[in-house]
Coordinates of C-alpha atoms in Angstrom, one line a residue:
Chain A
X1 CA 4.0 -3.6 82.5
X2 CA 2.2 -6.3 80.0
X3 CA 5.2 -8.5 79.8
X4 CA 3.4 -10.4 82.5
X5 CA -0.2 -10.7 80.9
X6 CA -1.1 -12.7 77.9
X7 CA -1.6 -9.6 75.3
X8 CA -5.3 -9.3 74.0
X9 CA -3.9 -7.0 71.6
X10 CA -0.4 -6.1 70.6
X11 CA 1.0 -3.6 68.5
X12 CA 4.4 -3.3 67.0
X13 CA 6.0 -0.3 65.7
X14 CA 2.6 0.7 64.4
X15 CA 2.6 3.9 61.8
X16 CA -0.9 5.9 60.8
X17 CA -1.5 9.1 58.4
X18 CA -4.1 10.8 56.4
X19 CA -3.0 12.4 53.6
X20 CA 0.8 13.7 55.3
X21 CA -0.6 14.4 58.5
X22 CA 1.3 11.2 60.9
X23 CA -1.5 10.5 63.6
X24 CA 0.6 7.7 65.0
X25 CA 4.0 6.6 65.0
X26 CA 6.0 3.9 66.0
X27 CA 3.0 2.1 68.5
X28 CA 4.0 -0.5 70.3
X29 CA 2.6 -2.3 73.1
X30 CA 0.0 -4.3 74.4
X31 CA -2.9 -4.0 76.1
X32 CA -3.7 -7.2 78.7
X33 CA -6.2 -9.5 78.6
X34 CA -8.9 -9.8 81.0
X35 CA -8.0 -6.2 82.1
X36 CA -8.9 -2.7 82.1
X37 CA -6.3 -0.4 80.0
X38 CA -7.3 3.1 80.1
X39 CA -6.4 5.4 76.9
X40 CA -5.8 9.3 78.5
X41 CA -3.9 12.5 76.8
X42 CA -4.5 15.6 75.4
X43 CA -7.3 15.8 73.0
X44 CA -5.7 14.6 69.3
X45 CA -3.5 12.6 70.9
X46 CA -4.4 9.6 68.1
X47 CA -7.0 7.9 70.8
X48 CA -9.6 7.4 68.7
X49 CA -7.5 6.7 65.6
X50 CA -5.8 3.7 68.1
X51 CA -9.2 2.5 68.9
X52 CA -10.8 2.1 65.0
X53 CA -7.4 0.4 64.2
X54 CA -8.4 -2.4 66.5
X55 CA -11.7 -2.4 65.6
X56 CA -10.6 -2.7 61.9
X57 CA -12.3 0.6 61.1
X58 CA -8.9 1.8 59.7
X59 CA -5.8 0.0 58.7
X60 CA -2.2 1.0 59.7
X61 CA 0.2 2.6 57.0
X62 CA 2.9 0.3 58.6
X63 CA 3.5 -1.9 61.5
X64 CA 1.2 -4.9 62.7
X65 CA -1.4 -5.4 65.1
X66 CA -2.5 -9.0 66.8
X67 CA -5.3 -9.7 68.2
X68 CA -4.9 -12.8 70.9
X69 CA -1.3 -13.8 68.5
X70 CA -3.6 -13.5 65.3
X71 CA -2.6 -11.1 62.9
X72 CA -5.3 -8.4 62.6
X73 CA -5.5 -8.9 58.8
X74 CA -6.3 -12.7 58.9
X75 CA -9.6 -12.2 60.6
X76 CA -12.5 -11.4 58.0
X77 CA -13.4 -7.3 58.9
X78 CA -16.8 -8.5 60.1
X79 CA -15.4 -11.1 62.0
X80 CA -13.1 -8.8 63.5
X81 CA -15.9 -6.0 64.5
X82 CA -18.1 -8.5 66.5
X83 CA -15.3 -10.2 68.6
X84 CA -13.6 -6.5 68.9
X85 CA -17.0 -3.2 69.8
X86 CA -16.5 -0.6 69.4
X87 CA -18.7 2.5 71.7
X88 CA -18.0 5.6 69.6
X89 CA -17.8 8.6 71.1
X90 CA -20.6 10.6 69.4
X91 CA -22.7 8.0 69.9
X92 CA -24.5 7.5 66.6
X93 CA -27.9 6.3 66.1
X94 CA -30.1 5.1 63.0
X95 CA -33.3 6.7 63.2
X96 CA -36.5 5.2 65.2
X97 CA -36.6 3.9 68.2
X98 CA -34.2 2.6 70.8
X99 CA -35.0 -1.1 70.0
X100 CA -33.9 -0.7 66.7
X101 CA -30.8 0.5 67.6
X102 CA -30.7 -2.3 70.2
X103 CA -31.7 -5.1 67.3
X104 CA -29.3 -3.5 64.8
X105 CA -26.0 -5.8 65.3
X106 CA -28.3 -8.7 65.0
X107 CA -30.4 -7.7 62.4
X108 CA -27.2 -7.3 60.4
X109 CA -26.7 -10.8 60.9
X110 CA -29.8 -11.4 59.2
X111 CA -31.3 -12.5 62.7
X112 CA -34.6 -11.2 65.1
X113 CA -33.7 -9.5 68.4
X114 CA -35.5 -10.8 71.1
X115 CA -37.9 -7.6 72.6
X116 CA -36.9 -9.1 76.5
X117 CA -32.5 -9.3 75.9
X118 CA -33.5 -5.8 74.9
X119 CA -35.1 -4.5 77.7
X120 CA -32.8 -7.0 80.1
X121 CA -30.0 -5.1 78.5
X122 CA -31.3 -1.4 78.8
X123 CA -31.6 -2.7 82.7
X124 CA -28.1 -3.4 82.8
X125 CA -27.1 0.0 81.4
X126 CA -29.5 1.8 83.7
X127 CA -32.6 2.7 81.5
X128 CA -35.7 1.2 82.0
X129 CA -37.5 -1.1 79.5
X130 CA -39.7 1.8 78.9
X131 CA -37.1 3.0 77.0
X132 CA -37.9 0.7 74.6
X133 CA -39.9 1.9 72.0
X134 CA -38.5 6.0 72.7
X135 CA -37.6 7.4 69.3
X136 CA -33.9 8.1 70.1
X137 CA -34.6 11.6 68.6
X138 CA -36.3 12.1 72.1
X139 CA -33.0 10.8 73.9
X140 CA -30.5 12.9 76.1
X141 CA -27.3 12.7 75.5
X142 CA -26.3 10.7 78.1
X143 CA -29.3 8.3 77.1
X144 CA -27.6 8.1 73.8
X145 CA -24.1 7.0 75.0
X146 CA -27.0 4.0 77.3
X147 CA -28.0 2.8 74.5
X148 CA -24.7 3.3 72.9
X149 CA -23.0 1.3 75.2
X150 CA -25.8 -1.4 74.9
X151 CA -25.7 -1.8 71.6
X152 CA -22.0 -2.5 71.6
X153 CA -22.6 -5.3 74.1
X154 CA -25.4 -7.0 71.8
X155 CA -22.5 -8.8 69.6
X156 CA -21.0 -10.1 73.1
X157 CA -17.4 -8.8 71.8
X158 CA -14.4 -10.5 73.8
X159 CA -12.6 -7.2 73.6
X160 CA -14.8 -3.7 74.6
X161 CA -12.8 -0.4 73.2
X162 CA -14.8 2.7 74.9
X163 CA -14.3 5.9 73.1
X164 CA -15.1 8.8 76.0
X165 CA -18.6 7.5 77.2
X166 CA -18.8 9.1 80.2
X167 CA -18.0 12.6 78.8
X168 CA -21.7 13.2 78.9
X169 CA -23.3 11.5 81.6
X170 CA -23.9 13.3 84.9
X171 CA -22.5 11.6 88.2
X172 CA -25.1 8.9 88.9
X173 CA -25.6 7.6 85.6
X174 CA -21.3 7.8 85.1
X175 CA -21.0 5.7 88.1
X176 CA -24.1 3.4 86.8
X177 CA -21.9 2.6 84.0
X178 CA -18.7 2.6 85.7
X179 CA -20.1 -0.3 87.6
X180 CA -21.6 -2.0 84.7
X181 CA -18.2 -2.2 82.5
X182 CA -16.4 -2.9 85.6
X183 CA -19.1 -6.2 86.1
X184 CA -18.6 -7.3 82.3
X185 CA -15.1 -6.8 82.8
X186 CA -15.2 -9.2 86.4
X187 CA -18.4 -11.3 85.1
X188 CA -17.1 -12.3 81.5
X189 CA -13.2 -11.5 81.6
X190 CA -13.7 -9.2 78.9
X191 CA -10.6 -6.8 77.6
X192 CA -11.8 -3.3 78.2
X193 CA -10.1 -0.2 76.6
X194 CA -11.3 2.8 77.8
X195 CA -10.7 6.6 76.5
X196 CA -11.4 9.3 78.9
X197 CA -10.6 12.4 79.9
X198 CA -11.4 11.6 83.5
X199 CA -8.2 11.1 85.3
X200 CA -9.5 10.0 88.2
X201 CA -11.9 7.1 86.5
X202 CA -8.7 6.1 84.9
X203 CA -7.5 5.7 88.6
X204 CA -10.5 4.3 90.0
X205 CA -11.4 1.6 87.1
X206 CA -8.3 1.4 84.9
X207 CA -5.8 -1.9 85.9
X208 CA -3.2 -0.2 83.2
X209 CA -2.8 2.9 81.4
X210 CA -1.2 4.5 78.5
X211 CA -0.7 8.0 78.1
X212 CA -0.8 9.1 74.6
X213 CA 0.6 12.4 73.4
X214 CA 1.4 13.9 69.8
X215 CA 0.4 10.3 68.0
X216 CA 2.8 8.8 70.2
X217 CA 2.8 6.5 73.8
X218 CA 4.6 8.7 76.0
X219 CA 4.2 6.6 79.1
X220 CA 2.6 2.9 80.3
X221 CA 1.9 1.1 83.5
X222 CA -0.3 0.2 86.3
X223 CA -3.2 3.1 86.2
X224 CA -1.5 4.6 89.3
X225 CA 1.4 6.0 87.3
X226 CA -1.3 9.0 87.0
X227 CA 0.1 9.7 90.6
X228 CA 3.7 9.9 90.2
X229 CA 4.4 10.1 86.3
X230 CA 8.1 9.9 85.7
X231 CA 7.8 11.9 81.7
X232 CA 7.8 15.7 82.3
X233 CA 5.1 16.2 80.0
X234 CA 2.5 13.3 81.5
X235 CA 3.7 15.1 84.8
X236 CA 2.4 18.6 83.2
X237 CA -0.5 17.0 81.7
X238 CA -1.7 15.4 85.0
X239 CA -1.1 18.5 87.3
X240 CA -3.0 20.4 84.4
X241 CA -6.1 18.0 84.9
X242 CA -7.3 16.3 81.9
X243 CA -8.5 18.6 79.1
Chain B
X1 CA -43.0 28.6 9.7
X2 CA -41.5 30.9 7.5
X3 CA -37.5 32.6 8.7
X4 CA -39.5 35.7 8.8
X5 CA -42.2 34.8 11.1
X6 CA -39.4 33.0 13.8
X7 CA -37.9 36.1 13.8
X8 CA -40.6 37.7 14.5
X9 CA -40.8 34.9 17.8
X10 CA -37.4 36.8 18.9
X11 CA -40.0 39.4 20.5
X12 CA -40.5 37.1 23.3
X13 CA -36.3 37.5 23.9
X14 CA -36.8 41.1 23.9
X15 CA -39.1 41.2 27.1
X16 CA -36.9 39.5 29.1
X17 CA -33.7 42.0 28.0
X18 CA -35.8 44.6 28.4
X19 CA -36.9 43.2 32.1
X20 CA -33.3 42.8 32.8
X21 CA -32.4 46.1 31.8
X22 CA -35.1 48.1 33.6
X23 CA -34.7 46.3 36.8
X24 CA -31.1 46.2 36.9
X25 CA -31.2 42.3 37.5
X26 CA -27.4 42.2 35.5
X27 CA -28.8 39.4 32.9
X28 CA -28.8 40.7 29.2
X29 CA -25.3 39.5 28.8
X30 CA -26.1 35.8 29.0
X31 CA -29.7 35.8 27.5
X32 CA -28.2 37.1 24.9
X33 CA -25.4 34.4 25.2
X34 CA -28.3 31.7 25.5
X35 CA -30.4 33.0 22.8
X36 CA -27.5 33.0 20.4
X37 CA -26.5 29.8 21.5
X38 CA -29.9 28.1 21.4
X39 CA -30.4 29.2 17.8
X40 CA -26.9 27.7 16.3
X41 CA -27.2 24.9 18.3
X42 CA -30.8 23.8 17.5
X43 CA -30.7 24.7 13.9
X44 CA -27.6 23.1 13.3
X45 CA -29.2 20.1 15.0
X46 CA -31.9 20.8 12.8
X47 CA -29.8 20.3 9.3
X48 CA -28.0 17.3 10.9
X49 CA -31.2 15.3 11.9
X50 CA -32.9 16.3 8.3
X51 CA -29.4 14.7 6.7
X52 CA -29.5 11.3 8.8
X53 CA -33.5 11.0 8.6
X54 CA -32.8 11.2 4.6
X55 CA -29.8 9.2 5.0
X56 CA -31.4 6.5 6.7
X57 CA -27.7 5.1 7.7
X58 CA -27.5 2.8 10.4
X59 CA -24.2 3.9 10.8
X60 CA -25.5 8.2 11.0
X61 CA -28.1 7.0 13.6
X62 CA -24.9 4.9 15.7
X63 CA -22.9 8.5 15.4
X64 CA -25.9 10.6 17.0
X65 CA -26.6 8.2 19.5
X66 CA -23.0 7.8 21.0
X67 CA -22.7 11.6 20.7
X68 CA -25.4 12.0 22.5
X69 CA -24.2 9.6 25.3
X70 CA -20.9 11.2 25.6
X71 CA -22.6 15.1 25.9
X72 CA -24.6 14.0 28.8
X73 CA -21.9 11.7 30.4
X74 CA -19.7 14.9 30.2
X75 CA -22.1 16.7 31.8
X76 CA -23.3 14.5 34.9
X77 CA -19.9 13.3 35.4
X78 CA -19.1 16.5 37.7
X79 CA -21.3 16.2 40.5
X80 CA -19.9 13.2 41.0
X81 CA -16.1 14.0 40.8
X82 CA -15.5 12.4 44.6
X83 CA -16.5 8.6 43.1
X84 CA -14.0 6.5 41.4
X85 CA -14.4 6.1 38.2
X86 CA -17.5 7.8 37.6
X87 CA -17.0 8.8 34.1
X88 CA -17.5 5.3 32.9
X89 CA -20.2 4.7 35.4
X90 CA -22.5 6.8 33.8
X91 CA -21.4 6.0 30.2
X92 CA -22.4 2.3 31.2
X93 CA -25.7 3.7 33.0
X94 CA -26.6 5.9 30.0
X95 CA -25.6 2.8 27.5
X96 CA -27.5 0.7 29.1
X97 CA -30.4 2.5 29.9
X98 CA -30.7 3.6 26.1
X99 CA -30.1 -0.6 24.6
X100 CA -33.0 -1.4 27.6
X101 CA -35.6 1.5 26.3
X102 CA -34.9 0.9 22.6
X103 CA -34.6 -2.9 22.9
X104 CA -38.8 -2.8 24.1
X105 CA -39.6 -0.4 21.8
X106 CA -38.0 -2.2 18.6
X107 CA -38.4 -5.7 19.8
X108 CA -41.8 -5.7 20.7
X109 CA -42.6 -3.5 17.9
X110 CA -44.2 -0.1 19.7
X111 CA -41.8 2.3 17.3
X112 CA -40.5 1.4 14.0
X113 CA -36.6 1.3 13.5
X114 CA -36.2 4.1 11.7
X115 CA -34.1 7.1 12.3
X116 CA -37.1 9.8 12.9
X117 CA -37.8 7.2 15.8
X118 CA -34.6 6.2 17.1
X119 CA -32.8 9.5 17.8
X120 CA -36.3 11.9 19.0
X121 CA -36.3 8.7 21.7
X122 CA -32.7 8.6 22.3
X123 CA -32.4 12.1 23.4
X124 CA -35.7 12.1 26.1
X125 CA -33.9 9.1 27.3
X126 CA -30.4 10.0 27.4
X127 CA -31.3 13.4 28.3
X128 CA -33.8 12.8 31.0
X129 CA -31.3 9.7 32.4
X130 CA -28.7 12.7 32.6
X131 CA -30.6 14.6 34.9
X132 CA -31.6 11.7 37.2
X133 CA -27.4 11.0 36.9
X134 CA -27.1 14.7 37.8
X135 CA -29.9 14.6 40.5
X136 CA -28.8 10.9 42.2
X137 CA -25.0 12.1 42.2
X138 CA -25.9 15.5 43.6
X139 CA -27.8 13.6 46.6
X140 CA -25.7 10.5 47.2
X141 CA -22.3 12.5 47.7
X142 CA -24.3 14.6 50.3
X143 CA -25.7 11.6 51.6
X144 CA -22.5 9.5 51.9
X145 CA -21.0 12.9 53.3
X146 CA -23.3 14.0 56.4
X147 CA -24.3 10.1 57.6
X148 CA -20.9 8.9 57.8
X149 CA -20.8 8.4 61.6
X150 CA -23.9 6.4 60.9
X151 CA -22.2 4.4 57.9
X152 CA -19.1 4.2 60.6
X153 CA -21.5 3.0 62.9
X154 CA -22.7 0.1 61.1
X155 CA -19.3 -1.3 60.0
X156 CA -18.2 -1.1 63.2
X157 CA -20.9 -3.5 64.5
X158 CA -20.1 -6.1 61.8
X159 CA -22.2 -4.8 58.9
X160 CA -21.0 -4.9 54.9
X161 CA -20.5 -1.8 53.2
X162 CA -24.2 -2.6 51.0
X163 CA -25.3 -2.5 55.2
X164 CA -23.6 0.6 55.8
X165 CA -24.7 2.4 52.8
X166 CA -27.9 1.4 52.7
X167 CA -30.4 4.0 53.9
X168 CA -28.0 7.3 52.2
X169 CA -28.5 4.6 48.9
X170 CA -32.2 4.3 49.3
X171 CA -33.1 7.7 50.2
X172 CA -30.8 9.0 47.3
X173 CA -32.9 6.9 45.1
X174 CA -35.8 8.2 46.1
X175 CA -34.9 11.5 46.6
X176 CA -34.0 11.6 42.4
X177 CA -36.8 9.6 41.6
X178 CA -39.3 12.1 43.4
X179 CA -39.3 14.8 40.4
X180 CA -40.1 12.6 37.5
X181 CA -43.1 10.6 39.6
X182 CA -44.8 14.1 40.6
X183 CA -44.7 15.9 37.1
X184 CA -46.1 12.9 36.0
X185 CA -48.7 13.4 38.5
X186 CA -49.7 16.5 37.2
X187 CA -49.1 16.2 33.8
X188 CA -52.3 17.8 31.4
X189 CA -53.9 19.4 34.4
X190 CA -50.8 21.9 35.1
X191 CA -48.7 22.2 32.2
X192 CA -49.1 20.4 28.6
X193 CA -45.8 18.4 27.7
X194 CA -43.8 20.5 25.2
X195 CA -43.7 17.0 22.3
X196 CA -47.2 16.9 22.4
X197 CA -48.0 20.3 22.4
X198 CA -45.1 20.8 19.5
X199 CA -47.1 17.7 17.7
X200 CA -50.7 19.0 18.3
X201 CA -48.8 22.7 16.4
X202 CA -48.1 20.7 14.1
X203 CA -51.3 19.3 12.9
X204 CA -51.4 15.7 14.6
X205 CA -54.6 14.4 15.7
X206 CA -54.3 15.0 19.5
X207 CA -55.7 11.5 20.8
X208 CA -52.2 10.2 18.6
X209 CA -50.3 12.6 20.3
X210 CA -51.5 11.8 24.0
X211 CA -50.5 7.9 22.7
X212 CA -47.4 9.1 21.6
X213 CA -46.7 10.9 25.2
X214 CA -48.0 8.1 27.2
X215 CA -45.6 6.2 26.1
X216 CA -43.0 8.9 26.3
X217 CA -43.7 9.6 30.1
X218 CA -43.6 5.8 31.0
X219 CA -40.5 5.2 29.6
X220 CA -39.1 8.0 31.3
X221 CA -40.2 6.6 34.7
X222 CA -38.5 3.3 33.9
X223 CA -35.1 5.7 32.9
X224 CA -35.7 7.3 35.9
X225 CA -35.5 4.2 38.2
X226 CA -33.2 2.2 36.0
X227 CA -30.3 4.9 36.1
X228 CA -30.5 5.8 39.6
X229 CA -30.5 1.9 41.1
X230 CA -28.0 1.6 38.5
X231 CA -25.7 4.1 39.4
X232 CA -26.3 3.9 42.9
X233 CA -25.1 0.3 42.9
X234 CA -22.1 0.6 40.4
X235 CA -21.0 3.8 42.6
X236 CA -21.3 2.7 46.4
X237 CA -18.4 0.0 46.3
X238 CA -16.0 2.6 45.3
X239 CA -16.4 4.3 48.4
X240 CA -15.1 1.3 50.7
X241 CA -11.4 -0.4 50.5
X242 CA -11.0 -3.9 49.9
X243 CA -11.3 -4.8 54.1
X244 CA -14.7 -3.0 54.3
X245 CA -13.4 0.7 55.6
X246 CA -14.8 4.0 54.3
X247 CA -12.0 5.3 52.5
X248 CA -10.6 8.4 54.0
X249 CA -11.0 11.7 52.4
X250 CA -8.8 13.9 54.5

């Protein structure tokens, strides 16, 4: 299916383990640029652990991973985080208040945040600029994954990995950000990968999808393979609705 | 004091036993242990310090100092068994703390160079620098431990490792710091420290010996801050791999 895109990310026979427990094995594939790929499988399927390799938060035991035809390693790790962002799924904050959660990536940089990008950007994830100065103690947790989402976008990354965050947002605000990934994605052409459970957002948003089972890509095509599967076990794990 | 009349002192081990005893709180075995222990340990101590005071030998005062060093790296070492390498980076902390302390003192001429001097000093320093070791260790690895989707968090939005480890480092500091800064606090109106008391007993005119702790208590505020910065900045690195990832534990 991505023979016909230009890969923003490849992988090639790509290996991963902890200790003697293999969370991966044998990845390859790529995931187009410009487009939206959606992650889906069983829970400890190796999603997350796919996501931090291409983030650089972890390395592979063996096998390589390029990023637009670069070699993952020849890009300085913070080099590599800021043009690759990563939403995780718990959605961790530093204490205080949403702006310095907002202000963090740039602060890092050694730079000020400008107090109206901030509240422009809590606008575009669907929280009001009153959010602002909220100590993110006081947050839901679908507020969290808002300002999650936002902070990831602060760095402008050319490729967006999404780590399940939807799971807790209730159906306006899932759809609020449904449309707002979907706009960056149109708007600035960036690479989206997107873990969910939600079979049916993988259908709605997704351009691609990979079905990941075991630490292993059991199946891969346009989203609407989640319709007619050909593997027997994607074919029980979509009539068993996503866990 | 006469043999006799410390014996005498043993009374005050005989409460406790009998405490223990009465109230069935299961501890006789190991006062008795402690009591046993403290008394072979500090009079041999004793006969040892009276040789190298006499001796006046460079070379005795060298011995007493690195054995010194090496009892309390043995001892702080374990509560920090998760860090690479941490045997040597509290040697190098308690090494360096103890040339620092005795380097002002000598070379600006507050204590004389003499035996008596160098090895009382020695072990407030080295002993009080093994605490803060034990103290710092004890909270950083808890630290690094429960806010490491936070440490997570900041690599993955293009920070260092220093960036990442920052606030667990800071408040670790702190958090070992805290003890020594409020006993100081109330030092003379809630409890007399045990040298001065111990040189007021022993006849010295108590304005010397409140000199004497003065200076005592501010060098242990500078051990304090000097071993914990110390080994919170030779221990973070170890805890990231050479392309800025948290290294995995399991």
């Amino acid at each position: 299916m991505t023979t016909d895109y230009k890969p923003a990310i490849h992988f090639n026979h790509v290996d991963y383990s902890i200790n003697d427990n293999q969370i991966l094995r044998g990845i390859t594939g790529s995931f187009p640029e410009g487009k939206i790929t959606t992650l889906v499988g069983p829970s400890g399927a190796g999603k997350t652990t796919l996501l931090k390799l291409c983030n650089g938060l972890l390395s592979p035991e063996s096998g390589e991973i390029y990023i637009k035809d670069k070699q993952i390693n020849s890009f300085e790790p913070v080099e590599l985080r800021r043009k690759v962002g990563i939403a995780l799924q718990s959605a961790p904050m530093v204490s205080g208040t949403v702006y310095r959660n907002l202000a963090l990536p740039v602060e890092l940089r050694g730079e000020k945040y400008d107090k109206k990008e901030a509240e422009n950007l809590l606008r575009d994830v669907g929280l009001g600029e009153k959010f602002l100065d909220r100590k993110v103690t006081d947050l839901s947790g679908g507020q969290r994954q808002k300002v999650s989402i936002a902070r990831t976008l602060v760095n402008k990354p050319e490729i967006l990995l999404l780590d399940e965050i939807t799971s807790s947002l209730d159906r306006t605000s899932l759809k609020e950000v449904e449309e707002l990934i979907t706009l960056i994605n149109q708007k600035y052409g960036t690479t989206i990968i997107w873990i969910t459970h939600n079979l049916q957002q993988a259908l709605d948003i997704g351009d691609f999808t990979w079905v990941m089972m075991d630490g292993e890509v059991v199946e891969t095509g346009e989203s609407d393979l989640l319709r007619a599967p050909s593997n027997d076990r994607v074919k029980s794990f979509v009539q068993g609705g996503a866990q | 004091m006469t043999y006799l009349t410390l014996s005498i002192t043993l009374i005050f081990v005989v409460i406790p036993l009998v405490l223990s005893k009465t109230l069935n709180l299961g501890l006789e075995r190991d006062t008795i242990i402690a009591t046993v222990r403290s008394i072979i340990q500090l009079l041999l101590v004793g006969f040892i310090l009276k040789f190298v005071f006499d001796s006046e030998s460079l070379l005795y005062i060298f011995l007493m100092v690195t054995l010194m060093i090496v009892a309390a790296t043995h001892n702080a070492r374990n509560k920090g068994a998760s860090i690479k390498g941490i045997t040597w980076k509290v040697a190098i902390t308690l090494i360096f703390v103890e040339v620092l302390t005795q380097g002002i003192l000598i070379g600006l001429n507050i204590t004389p160079p003499t035996a008596q001097y160098i090895i009382s000093i020695s072990g407030m320093v080295i002993g009080n620098s093994m605490v803060l070791s034990i103290l710092f260790l004890n909270r950083f690895t808890s630290e690094v431990e429960s806010h490491q989707d936070e440490t997570e968090l900041v690599l993955s939005l293009g920070g260092t490792p220093k960036q990442a480890i920052h606030n667990q480092l800071i408040n670790s500091i702190k958090a070992s710091m805290i003890p020594t800064i409020e006993s100081q606090k109330t030092v003379g109106l809630v409890q007399l420290p045990g040298m001065m008391s111990g040189q007021i007993i022993a006849g010295a005119d108590p304005i010397q010996a409140v000199q004497f702790q003065l200076l005592i208590m501010f060098l242990l505020l500078t051990t304090a801050s000097v071993t914990s910065v110390m080994l919170g900045f030779l221990s973070y690195p170890t805890l990231f791999n050479q392309r800025m990832q948290l290294i995995q534990k399991s």
